[in-house]
mmCIF file as gemmi writes it, N, C-alpha and C atoms, coordinates in Angstrom:
data_model
loop_
_atom_site.group_PDB
_atom_site.id
_atom_site.type_symbol
_atom_site.label_atom_id
_atom_site.label_alt_id
_atom_site.label_comp_id
_atom_site.label_asym_id
_atom_site.label_entity_id
_atom_site.label_seq_id
_atom_site.pdbx_PDB_ins_code
_atom_site.Cartn_x
_atom_site.Cartn_y
_atom_site.Cartn_z
_atom_site.occupancy
_atom_site.B_iso_or_equiv
_atom_site.pdbx_formal_charge
_atom_site.auth_seq_id
_atom_site.auth_asym_id
_atom_site.pdbx_PDB_model_num
ATOM 1 N N . UNK Axp A 1 ? 133.114 126.58 103.019 1 0 ? 1 A 1
ATOM 2 C CA . UNK Axp A 1 ? 134 126.652 104.131 1 0 ? 1 A 1
ATOM 3 C C . UNK Axp A 1 ? 134.981 125.527 104.059 1 0 ? 1 A 1
ATOM 4 N N . UNK Axp A 2 ? 136.284 125.876 104.257 1 0 ? 2 A 1
ATOM 5 C CA . UNK Axp A 2 ? 137.338 124.855 104.242 1 0 ? 2 A 1
ATOM 6 C C . UNK Axp A 2 ? 137.846 124.639 105.637 1 0 ? 2 A 1
ATOM 7 N N . UNK Axp A 3 ? 138.172 123.392 105.944 1 0 ? 3 A 1
ATOM 8 C CA . UNK Axp A 3 ? 138.745 123.051 107.225 1 0 ? 3 A 1
ATOM 9 C C . UNK Axp A 3 ? 140.147 122.565 107.003 1 0 ? 3 A 1
ATOM 10 N N . UNK Axp A 4 ? 141.032 122.894 107.888 1 0 ? 4 A 1
ATOM 11 C CA . UNK Axp A 4 ? 142.41 122.374 107.846 1 0 ? 4 A 1
ATOM 12 C C . UNK Axp A 4 ? 142.394 120.996 108.512 1 0 ? 4 A 1
ATOM 13 N N . UNK Axp A 5 ? 142.55 119.93 107.723 1 0 ? 5 A 1
ATOM 14 C CA . UNK Axp A 5 ? 142.486 118.586 108.237 1 0 ? 5 A 1
ATOM 15 C C . UNK Axp A 5 ? 143.897 118.01 108.434 1 0 ? 5 A 1
ATOM 16 N N . UNK Axp A 6 ? 144.914 118.798 108.215 1 0 ? 6 A 1
ATOM 17 C CA . UNK Axp A 6 ? 146.268 118.332 108.386 1 0 ? 6 A 1
ATOM 18 C C . UNK Axp A 6 ? 146.55 118.044 109.839 1 0 ? 6 A 1
ATOM 19 N N . UNK Axp A 7 ? 147.327 117.007 110.123 1 0 ? 7 A 1
ATOM 20 C CA . UNK Axp A 7 ? 147.688 116.667 111.448 1 0 ? 7 A 1
ATOM 21 C C . UNK Axp A 7 ? 149.082 117.196 111.709 1 0 ? 7 A 1
ATOM 22 N N . UNK Axp A 8 ? 149.275 117.913 112.796 1 0 ? 8 A 1
ATOM 23 C CA . UNK Axp A 8 ? 150.612 118.391 113.143 1 0 ? 8 A 1
ATOM 24 C C . UNK Axp A 8 ? 151.461 117.255 113.699 1 0 ? 8 A 1
ATOM 25 N N . UNK Axp A 9 ? 152.734 117.277 113.447 1 0 ? 9 A 1
ATOM 26 C CA . UNK Axp A 9 ? 153.636 116.294 113.934 1 0 ? 9 A 1
ATOM 27 C C . UNK Axp A 9 ? 153.591 116.172 115.488 1 0 ? 9 A 1
ATOM 28 N N . UNK Axp A 10 ? 153.345 117.283 116.115 1 0 ? 10 A 1
ATOM 29 C CA . UNK Axp A 10 ? 153.322 117.275 117.588 1 0 ? 10 A 1
ATOM 30 C C . UNK Axp A 10 ? 151.997 116.826 118.146 1 0 ? 10 A 1
ATOM 31 N N . UNK Axp A 11 ? 150.96 116.595 117.303 1 0 ? 11 A 1
ATOM 32 C CA . UNK Axp A 11 ? 149.703 116.043 117.79 1 0 ? 11 A 1
ATOM 33 C C . UNK Axp A 11 ? 149.98 114.642 118.327 1 0 ? 11 A 1
ATOM 34 N N . UNK Axp A 12 ? 149.495 114.326 119.551 1 0 ? 12 A 1
ATOM 35 C CA . UNK Axp A 12 ? 149.775 113.025 120.126 1 0 ? 12 A 1
ATOM 36 C C . UNK Axp A 12 ? 149.066 111.891 119.414 1 0 ? 12 A 1
ATOM 37 N N . UNK Axp A 13 ? 149.718 110.716 119.41 1 0 ? 13 A 1
ATOM 38 C CA . UNK Axp A 13 ? 149.078 109.502 118.908 1 0 ? 13 A 1
ATOM 39 C C . UNK Axp A 13 ? 148.255 108.914 120.018 1 0 ? 13 A 1
ATOM 40 N N . UNK Axp A 14 ? 147.247 108.116 119.634 1 0 ? 14 A 1
ATOM 41 C CA . UNK Axp A 14 ? 146.536 107.391 120.699 1 0 ? 14 A 1
ATOM 42 C C . UNK Axp A 14 ? 147.368 106.134 121.034 1 0 ? 14 A 1
ATOM 43 N N . UNK Axp A 15 ? 146.995 105.45 122.068 1 0 ? 15 A 1
ATOM 44 C CA . UNK Axp A 15 ? 147.766 104.299 122.55 1 0 ? 15 A 1
ATOM 45 C C . UNK Axp A 15 ? 147.941 103.25 121.46 1 0 ? 15 A 1
ATOM 46 N N . UNK Axp A 16 ? 146.933 102.934 120.714 1 0 ? 16 A 1
ATOM 47 C CA . UNK Axp A 16 ? 147.006 101.925 119.661 1 0 ? 16 A 1
ATOM 48 C C . UNK Axp A 16 ? 147.987 102.331 118.575 1 0 ? 16 A 1
ATOM 49 N N . UNK Axp A 17 ? 147.912 103.629 118.142 1 0 ? 17 A 1
ATOM 50 C CA . UNK Axp A 17 ? 148.795 104.121 117.082 1 0 ? 17 A 1
ATOM 51 C C . UNK Axp A 17 ? 150.261 104.046 117.586 1 0 ? 17 A 1
ATOM 52 N N . UNK Axp A 18 ? 150.471 104.417 118.816 1 0 ? 18 A 1
ATOM 53 C CA . UNK Axp A 18 ? 151.855 104.379 119.351 1 0 ? 18 A 1
ATOM 54 C C . UNK Axp A 18 ? 152.375 102.926 119.45 1 0 ? 18 A 1
ATOM 55 N N . UNK Axp A 19 ? 151.494 102.012 119.877 1 0 ? 19 A 1
ATOM 56 C CA . UNK Axp A 19 ? 151.895 100.582 119.893 1 0 ? 19 A 1
ATOM 57 C C . UNK Axp A 19 ? 152.27 100.072 118.518 1 0 ? 19 A 1
ATOM 58 N N . UNK Axp A 20 ? 151.469 100.424 117.522 1 0 ? 20 A 1
ATOM 59 C CA . UNK Axp A 20 ? 151.735 99.969 116.136 1 0 ? 20 A 1
ATOM 60 C C . UNK Axp A 20 ? 152.991 100.618 115.601 1 0 ? 20 A 1
ATOM 61 N N . UNK Axp A 21 ? 153.179 101.91 115.862 1 0 ? 21 A 1
ATOM 62 C CA . UNK Axp A 21 ? 154.374 102.553 115.418 1 0 ? 21 A 1
ATOM 63 C C . UNK Axp A 21 ? 155.632 101.938 116.02 1 0 ? 21 A 1
ATOM 64 N N . UNK Axp A 22 ? 155.577 101.624 117.302 1 0 ? 22 A 1
ATOM 65 C CA . UNK Axp A 22 ? 156.738 100.946 117.973 1 0 ? 22 A 1
ATOM 66 C C . UNK Axp A 22 ? 156.955 99.549 117.385 1 0 ? 22 A 1
ATOM 67 N N . UNK Axp A 23 ? 155.854 98.836 117.134 1 0 ? 23 A 1
ATOM 68 C CA . UNK Axp A 23 ? 155.937 97.504 116.576 1 0 ? 23 A 1
ATOM 69 C C . UNK Axp A 23 ? 156.596 97.538 115.182 1 0 ? 23 A 1
ATOM 70 N N . UNK Axp A 24 ? 156.225 98.529 114.364 1 0 ? 24 A 1
ATOM 71 C CA . UNK Axp A 24 ? 156.817 98.645 113.054 1 0 ? 24 A 1
ATOM 72 C C . UNK Axp A 24 ? 158.289 99.006 113.193 1 0 ? 24 A 1
ATOM 73 N N . UNK Axp A 25 ? 158.623 99.895 114.116 1 0 ? 25 A 1
ATOM 74 C CA . UNK Axp A 25 ? 160.024 100.269 114.353 1 0 ? 25 A 1
ATOM 75 C C . UNK Axp A 25 ? 160.836 99.079 114.767 1 0 ? 25 A 1
ATOM 76 N N . UNK Axp A 26 ? 160.212 98.111 115.453 1 0 ? 26 A 1
ATOM 77 C CA . UNK Axp A 26 ? 160.918 96.901 115.894 1 0 ? 26 A 1
ATOM 78 C C . UNK Axp A 26 ? 161.032 95.859 114.788 1 0 ? 26 A 1
ATOM 79 N N . UNK Axp A 27 ? 160.535 96.175 113.605 1 0 ? 27 A 1
ATOM 80 C CA . UNK Axp A 27 ? 160.631 95.293 112.475 1 0 ? 27 A 1
ATOM 81 C C . UNK Axp A 27 ? 159.436 94.389 112.266 1 0 ? 27 A 1
ATOM 82 N N . UNK Axp A 28 ? 158.283 94.719 112.829 1 0 ? 28 A 1
ATOM 83 C CA . UNK Axp A 28 ? 157.057 93.972 112.685 1 0 ? 28 A 1
ATOM 84 C C . UNK Axp A 28 ? 157.225 92.494 113.088 1 0 ? 28 A 1
ATOM 85 N N . UNK Axp A 29 ? 157.706 92.244 114.305 1 0 ? 29 A 1
ATOM 86 C CA . UNK Axp A 29 ? 157.925 90.858 114.74 1 0 ? 29 A 1
ATOM 87 C C . UNK Axp A 29 ? 156.605 90.056 114.78 1 0 ? 29 A 1
ATOM 88 N N . UNK Axp A 30 ? 156.727 88.786 114.375 1 0 ? 30 A 1
ATOM 89 C CA . UNK Axp A 30 ? 155.565 87.893 114.387 1 0 ? 30 A 1
ATOM 90 C C . UNK Axp A 30 ? 155.099 87.66 115.835 1 0 ? 30 A 1
ATOM 91 N N . UNK Axp A 31 ? 153.799 87.383 115.949 1 0 ? 31 A 1
ATOM 92 C CA . UNK Axp A 31 ? 153.238 87.009 117.238 1 0 ? 31 A 1
ATOM 93 C C . UNK Axp A 31 ? 152.899 88.139 118.174 1 0 ? 31 A 1
ATOM 94 N N . UNK Axp A 32 ? 153.127 89.372 117.724 1 0 ? 32 A 1
ATOM 95 C CA . UNK Axp A 32 ? 152.849 90.559 118.588 1 0 ? 32 A 1
ATOM 96 C C . UNK Axp A 32 ? 151.458 91.073 118.288 1 0 ? 32 A 1
ATOM 97 N N . UNK Axp A 33 ? 151.121 91.28 117.047 1 0 ? 33 A 1
ATOM 98 C CA . UNK Axp A 33 ? 149.851 91.813 116.627 1 0 ? 33 A 1
ATOM 99 C C . UNK Axp A 33 ? 148.95 90.654 116.156 1 0 ? 33 A 1
ATOM 100 N N . UNK Axp A 34 ? 147.689 90.68 116.542 1 0 ? 34 A 1
ATOM 101 C CA . UNK Axp A 34 ? 146.766 89.665 116.091 1 0 ? 34 A 1
ATOM 102 C C . UNK Axp A 34 ? 145.695 90.294 115.218 1 0 ? 34 A 1
ATOM 103 N N . UNK Axp A 35 ? 145.116 89.495 114.304 1 0 ? 35 A 1
ATOM 104 C CA . UNK Axp A 35 ? 144.127 90.032 113.377 1 0 ? 35 A 1
ATOM 105 C C . UNK Axp A 35 ? 144.765 90.914 112.353 1 0 ? 35 A 1
ATOM 106 N N . UNK Axp A 36 ? 143.957 91.823 111.815 1 0 ? 36 A 1
ATOM 107 C CA . UNK Axp A 36 ? 144.44 92.752 110.769 1 0 ? 36 A 1
ATOM 108 C C . UNK Axp A 36 ? 144.233 94.205 111.111 1 0 ? 36 A 1
ATOM 109 N N . UNK Axp A 37 ? 143.75 94.528 112.306 1 0 ? 37 A 1
ATOM 110 C CA . UNK Axp A 37 ? 143.464 95.914 112.644 1 0 ? 37 A 1
ATOM 111 C C . UNK Axp A 37 ? 144.73 96.742 112.664 1 0 ? 37 A 1
ATOM 112 N N . UNK Axp A 38 ? 145.859 96.136 112.944 1 0 ? 38 A 1
ATOM 113 C CA . UNK Axp A 38 ? 147.115 96.895 112.959 1 0 ? 38 A 1
ATOM 114 C C . UNK Axp A 38 ? 147.448 97.445 111.557 1 0 ? 38 A 1
ATOM 115 N N . UNK Axp A 39 ? 146.936 96.765 110.523 1 0 ? 39 A 1
ATOM 116 C CA . UNK Axp A 39 ? 147.175 97.249 109.135 1 0 ? 39 A 1
ATOM 117 C C . UNK Axp A 39 ? 146.406 98.531 108.894 1 0 ? 39 A 1
ATOM 118 N N . UNK Axp A 40 ? 145.217 98.633 109.42 1 0 ? 40 A 1
ATOM 119 C CA . UNK Axp A 40 ? 144.422 99.862 109.279 1 0 ? 40 A 1
ATOM 120 C C . UNK Axp A 40 ? 145.057 100.995 110.08 1 0 ? 40 A 1
ATOM 121 N N . UNK Axp A 41 ? 145.529 100.648 111.256 1 0 ? 41 A 1
ATOM 122 C CA . UNK Axp A 41 ? 146.254 101.653 112.082 1 0 ? 41 A 1
ATOM 123 C C . UNK Axp A 41 ? 147.531 102.109 111.398 1 0 ? 41 A 1
ATOM 124 N N . UNK Axp A 42 ? 148.223 101.198 110.722 1 0 ? 42 A 1
ATOM 125 C CA . UNK Axp A 42 ? 149.421 101.567 109.999 1 0 ? 42 A 1
ATOM 126 C C . UNK Axp A 42 ? 149.092 102.53 108.85 1 0 ? 42 A 1
ATOM 127 N N . UNK Axp A 43 ? 147.955 102.332 108.225 1 0 ? 43 A 1
ATOM 128 C CA . UNK Axp A 43 ? 147.563 103.26 107.114 1 0 ? 43 A 1
ATOM 129 C C . UNK Axp A 43 ? 147.295 104.649 107.686 1 0 ? 43 A 1
ATOM 130 N N . UNK Axp A 44 ? 146.718 104.733 108.896 1 0 ? 44 A 1
ATOM 131 C CA . UNK Axp A 44 ? 146.503 106.021 109.535 1 0 ? 44 A 1
ATOM 132 C C . UNK Axp A 44 ? 147.86 106.672 109.861 1 0 ? 44 A 1
ATOM 133 N N . UNK Axp A 45 ? 148.812 105.859 110.303 1 0 ? 45 A 1
ATOM 134 C CA . UNK Axp A 45 ? 150.151 106.411 110.568 1 0 ? 45 A 1
ATOM 135 C C . UNK Axp A 45 ? 150.801 106.88 109.271 1 0 ? 45 A 1
ATOM 136 N N . UNK Axp A 46 ? 150.525 106.141 108.164 1 0 ? 46 A 1
ATOM 137 C CA . UNK Axp A 46 ? 151.086 106.533 106.883 1 0 ? 46 A 1
ATOM 138 C C . UNK Axp A 46 ? 150.545 107.899 106.436 1 0 ? 46 A 1
ATOM 139 N N . UNK Axp A 47 ? 149.276 108.121 106.742 1 0 ? 47 A 1
ATOM 140 C CA . UNK Axp A 47 ? 148.682 109.421 106.397 1 0 ? 47 A 1
ATOM 141 C C . UNK Axp A 47 ? 149.318 110.578 107.153 1 0 ? 47 A 1
ATOM 142 N N . UNK Axp A 48 ? 149.969 110.239 108.256 1 0 ? 48 A 1
ATOM 143 C CA . UNK Axp A 48 ? 150.699 111.249 109.06 1 0 ? 48 A 1
ATOM 144 C C . UNK Axp A 48 ? 152.185 111.274 108.714 1 0 ? 48 A 1
ATOM 145 N N . UNK Axp A 49 ? 152.555 110.51 107.68 1 0 ? 49 A 1
ATOM 146 C CA . UNK Axp A 49 ? 153.932 110.44 107.191 1 0 ? 49 A 1
ATOM 147 C C . UNK Axp A 49 ? 154.89 109.816 108.222 1 0 ? 49 A 1
ATOM 148 N N . UNK Axp A 50 ? 154.357 108.988 109.128 1 0 ? 50 A 1
ATOM 149 C CA . UNK Axp A 50 ? 155.173 108.344 110.142 1 0 ? 50 A 1
ATOM 150 C C . UNK Axp A 50 ? 155.683 106.977 109.698 1 0 ? 50 A 1
ATOM 151 N N . UNK Axp A 51 ? 154.97 106.334 108.759 1 0 ? 51 A 1
ATOM 152 C CA . UNK Axp A 51 ? 155.361 105.059 108.226 1 0 ? 51 A 1
ATOM 153 C C . UNK Axp A 51 ? 155.05 104.985 106.755 1 0 ? 51 A 1
ATOM 154 N N . UNK Axp A 52 ? 155.65 104.003 106.077 1 0 ? 52 A 1
ATOM 155 C CA . UNK Axp A 52 ? 155.334 103.689 104.687 1 0 ? 52 A 1
ATOM 156 C C . UNK Axp A 52 ? 154.834 102.262 104.667 1 0 ? 52 A 1
ATOM 157 N N . UNK Axp A 53 ? 153.702 102.033 104.065 1 0 ? 53 A 1
ATOM 158 C CA . UNK Axp A 53 ? 153.071 100.722 103.977 1 0 ? 53 A 1
ATOM 159 C C . UNK Axp A 53 ? 153.102 100.257 102.548 1 0 ? 53 A 1
ATOM 160 N N . UNK Axp A 54 ? 153.491 98.997 102.312 1 0 ? 54 A 1
ATOM 161 C CA . UNK Axp A 54 ? 153.447 98.465 100.983 1 0 ? 54 A 1
ATOM 162 C C . UNK Axp A 54 ? 152.805 97.069 101.025 1 0 ? 54 A 1
ATOM 163 N N . UNK Axp A 55 ? 152.263 96.689 99.902 1 0 ? 55 A 1
ATOM 164 C CA . UNK Axp A 55 ? 151.714 95.335 99.726 1 0 ? 55 A 1
ATOM 165 C C . UNK Axp A 55 ? 152.046 94.918 98.306 1 0 ? 55 A 1
ATOM 166 N N . UNK Axp A 56 ? 152.951 93.964 98.21 1 0 ? 56 A 1
ATOM 167 C CA . UNK Axp A 56 ? 153.414 93.471 96.936 1 0 ? 56 A 1
ATOM 168 C C . UNK Axp A 56 ? 153.229 91.956 96.891 1 0 ? 56 A 1
ATOM 169 N N . UNK Axp A 57 ? 152.58 91.534 95.855 1 0 ? 57 A 1
ATOM 170 C CA . UNK Axp A 57 ? 152.334 90.057 95.661 1 0 ? 57 A 1
ATOM 171 C C . UNK Axp A 57 ? 151.685 89.474 96.907 1 0 ? 57 A 1
ATOM 172 N N . UNK Axp A 58 ? 150.773 90.216 97.543 1 0 ? 58 A 1
ATOM 173 C CA . UNK Axp A 58 ? 150.084 89.703 98.723 1 0 ? 58 A 1
ATOM 174 C C . UNK Axp A 58 ? 150.844 89.8 100.006 1 0 ? 58 A 1
ATOM 175 N N . UNK Axp A 59 ? 152.046 90.337 99.99 1 0 ? 59 A 1
ATOM 176 C CA . UNK Axp A 59 ? 152.866 90.43 101.183 1 0 ? 59 A 1
ATOM 177 C C . UNK Axp A 59 ? 152.839 91.872 101.712 1 0 ? 59 A 1
ATOM 178 N N . UNK Axp A 60 ? 152.305 92.019 102.94 1 0 ? 60 A 1
ATOM 179 C CA . UNK Axp A 60 ? 152.151 93.328 103.572 1 0 ? 60 A 1
ATOM 180 C C . UNK Axp A 60 ? 153.441 93.641 104.344 1 0 ? 60 A 1
ATOM 181 N N . UNK Axp A 61 ? 153.902 94.879 104.22 1 0 ? 61 A 1
ATOM 182 C CA . UNK Axp A 61 ? 155.064 95.31 105.004 1 0 ? 61 A 1
ATOM 183 C C . UNK Axp A 61 ? 154.953 96.791 105.322 1 0 ? 61 A 1
ATOM 184 N N . UNK Axp A 62 ? 155.621 97.191 106.369 1 0 ? 62 A 1
ATOM 185 C CA . UNK Axp A 62 ? 155.637 98.59 106.793 1 0 ? 62 A 1
ATOM 186 C C . UNK Axp A 62 ? 157.014 98.949 107.334 1 0 ? 62 A 1
ATOM 187 N N . UNK Axp A 63 ? 157.368 100.2 107.172 1 0 ? 63 A 1
ATOM 188 C CA . UNK Axp A 63 ? 158.65 100.692 107.67 1 0 ? 63 A 1
ATOM 189 C C . UNK Axp A 63 ? 158.427 102.102 108.216 1 0 ? 63 A 1
ATOM 190 N N . UNK Axp A 64 ? 159.172 102.408 109.251 1 0 ? 64 A 1
ATOM 191 C CA . UNK Axp A 64 ? 159.103 103.742 109.872 1 0 ? 64 A 1
ATOM 192 C C . UNK Axp A 64 ? 159.872 104.738 109.039 1 0 ? 64 A 1
ATOM 193 N N . UNK Axp A 65 ? 159.349 105.889 108.791 1 0 ? 65 A 1
ATOM 194 C CA . UNK Axp A 65 ? 160.028 106.94 108.038 1 0 ? 65 A 1
ATOM 195 C C . UNK Axp A 65 ? 160.948 107.714 109.018 1 0 ? 65 A 1
ATOM 196 N N . UNK Axp A 66 ? 161.741 108.611 108.437 1 0 ? 66 A 1
ATOM 197 C CA . UNK Axp A 66 ? 162.571 109.479 109.304 1 0 ? 66 A 1
ATOM 198 C C . UNK Axp A 66 ? 161.681 110.306 110.238 1 0 ? 66 A 1
ATOM 199 N N . UNK Axp A 67 ? 160.547 110.714 109.756 1 0 ? 67 A 1
ATOM 200 C CA . UNK Axp A 67 ? 159.625 111.493 110.578 1 0 ? 67 A 1
ATOM 201 C C . UNK Axp A 67 ? 159.105 110.586 111.729 1 0 ? 67 A 1
ATOM 202 N N . UNK Axp A 68 ? 158.814 109.352 111.399 1 0 ? 68 A 1
ATOM 203 C CA . UNK Axp A 68 ? 158.358 108.39 112.443 1 0 ? 68 A 1
ATOM 204 C C . UNK Axp A 68 ? 159.415 108.182 113.517 1 0 ? 68 A 1
ATOM 205 N N . UNK Axp A 69 ? 160.663 108.039 113.073 1 0 ? 69 A 1
ATOM 206 C CA . UNK Axp A 69 ? 161.77 107.856 114.051 1 0 ? 69 A 1
ATOM 207 C C . UNK Axp A 69 ? 161.874 109.11 114.898 1 0 ? 69 A 1
ATOM 208 N N . UNK Axp A 70 ? 161.747 110.27 114.307 1 0 ? 70 A 1
ATOM 209 C CA . UNK Axp A 70 ? 161.781 111.532 115.084 1 0 ? 70 A 1
ATOM 210 C C . UNK Axp A 70 ? 160.675 111.53 116.099 1 0 ? 70 A 1
ATOM 211 N N . UNK Axp A 71 ? 159.476 111.181 115.699 1 0 ? 71 A 1
ATOM 212 C CA . UNK Axp A 71 ? 158.342 111.169 116.618 1 0 ? 71 A 1
ATOM 213 C C . UNK Axp A 71 ? 158.667 110.222 117.795 1 0 ? 71 A 1
ATOM 214 N N . UNK Axp A 72 ? 159.163 109.037 117.541 1 0 ? 72 A 1
ATOM 215 C CA . UNK Axp A 72 ? 159.446 108.083 118.6 1 0 ? 72 A 1
ATOM 216 C C . UNK Axp A 72 ? 160.536 108.577 119.549 1 0 ? 72 A 1
ATOM 217 N N . UNK Axp A 73 ? 161.543 109.237 119.03 1 0 ? 73 A 1
ATOM 218 C CA . UNK Axp A 73 ? 162.662 109.646 119.873 1 0 ? 73 A 1
ATOM 219 C C . UNK Axp A 73 ? 162.475 110.997 120.556 1 0 ? 73 A 1
ATOM 220 N N . UNK Axp A 74 ? 161.764 111.914 119.932 1 0 ? 74 A 1
ATOM 221 C CA . UNK Axp A 74 ? 161.608 113.244 120.498 1 0 ? 74 A 1
ATOM 222 C C . UNK Axp A 74 ? 160.174 113.58 120.893 1 0 ? 74 A 1
ATOM 223 N N . UNK Axp A 75 ? 159.276 113.576 119.969 1 0 ? 75 A 1
ATOM 224 C CA . UNK Axp A 75 ? 157.901 113.999 120.204 1 0 ? 75 A 1
ATOM 225 C C . UNK Axp A 75 ? 157.182 113.021 121.11 1 0 ? 75 A 1
ATOM 226 N N . UNK Axp A 76 ? 157.266 111.727 120.812 1 0 ? 76 A 1
ATOM 227 C CA . UNK Axp A 76 ? 156.583 110.739 121.612 1 0 ? 76 A 1
ATOM 228 C C . UNK Axp A 76 ? 157.003 110.768 123.069 1 0 ? 76 A 1
ATOM 229 N N . UNK Axp A 77 ? 158.289 111.021 123.294 1 0 ? 77 A 1
ATOM 230 C CA . UNK Axp A 77 ? 158.78 111.082 124.638 1 0 ? 77 A 1
ATOM 231 C C . UNK Axp A 77 ? 158.278 112.314 125.372 1 0 ? 77 A 1
ATOM 232 N N . UNK Axp A 78 ? 158.268 113.457 124.678 1 0 ? 78 A 1
ATOM 233 C CA . UNK Axp A 78 ? 157.863 114.722 125.305 1 0 ? 78 A 1
ATOM 234 C C . UNK Axp A 78 ? 156.356 114.906 125.408 1 0 ? 78 A 1
ATOM 235 N N . UNK Axp A 79 ? 155.639 114.502 124.368 1 0 ? 79 A 1
ATOM 236 C CA . UNK Axp A 79 ? 154.209 114.73 124.34 1 0 ? 79 A 1
ATOM 237 C C . UNK Axp A 79 ? 153.452 113.61 124.995 1 0 ? 79 A 1
ATOM 238 N N . UNK Axp A 80 ? 153.922 112.382 124.833 1 0 ? 80 A 1
ATOM 239 C CA . UNK Axp A 80 ? 153.194 111.224 125.4 1 0 ? 80 A 1
ATOM 240 C C . UNK Axp A 80 ? 152.037 110.837 124.513 1 0 ? 80 A 1
ATOM 241 N N . UNK Axp A 81 ? 151.188 110.056 125.097 1 0 ? 81 A 1
ATOM 242 C CA . UNK Axp A 81 ? 150.029 109.471 124.373 1 0 ? 81 A 1
ATOM 243 C C . UNK Axp A 81 ? 148.815 110.341 124.627 1 0 ? 81 A 1
ATOM 244 N N . UNK Axp A 82 ? 148.056 110.61 123.601 1 0 ? 82 A 1
ATOM 245 C CA . UNK Axp A 82 ? 146.844 111.409 123.695 1 0 ? 82 A 1
ATOM 246 C C . UNK Axp A 82 ? 145.625 110.596 123.949 1 0 ? 82 A 1
């Protein structure tokens, strides 16, 4: 038996995912996120094609994709947080 594990773009993000997506959209400013859990959340957002995460020479970075910007401006406003 196969299950469809794909996430639809219109599926709502939880509060933490939305906070991290907004933080990444704001340029990942220092002093907002503590610890490293936001990095795991960012990877979950990457699996939904909302962000791209890179780590080069020990430097972690993330950027919002066009799909992520769409979610923030259209879907996130209409659907809200799940």
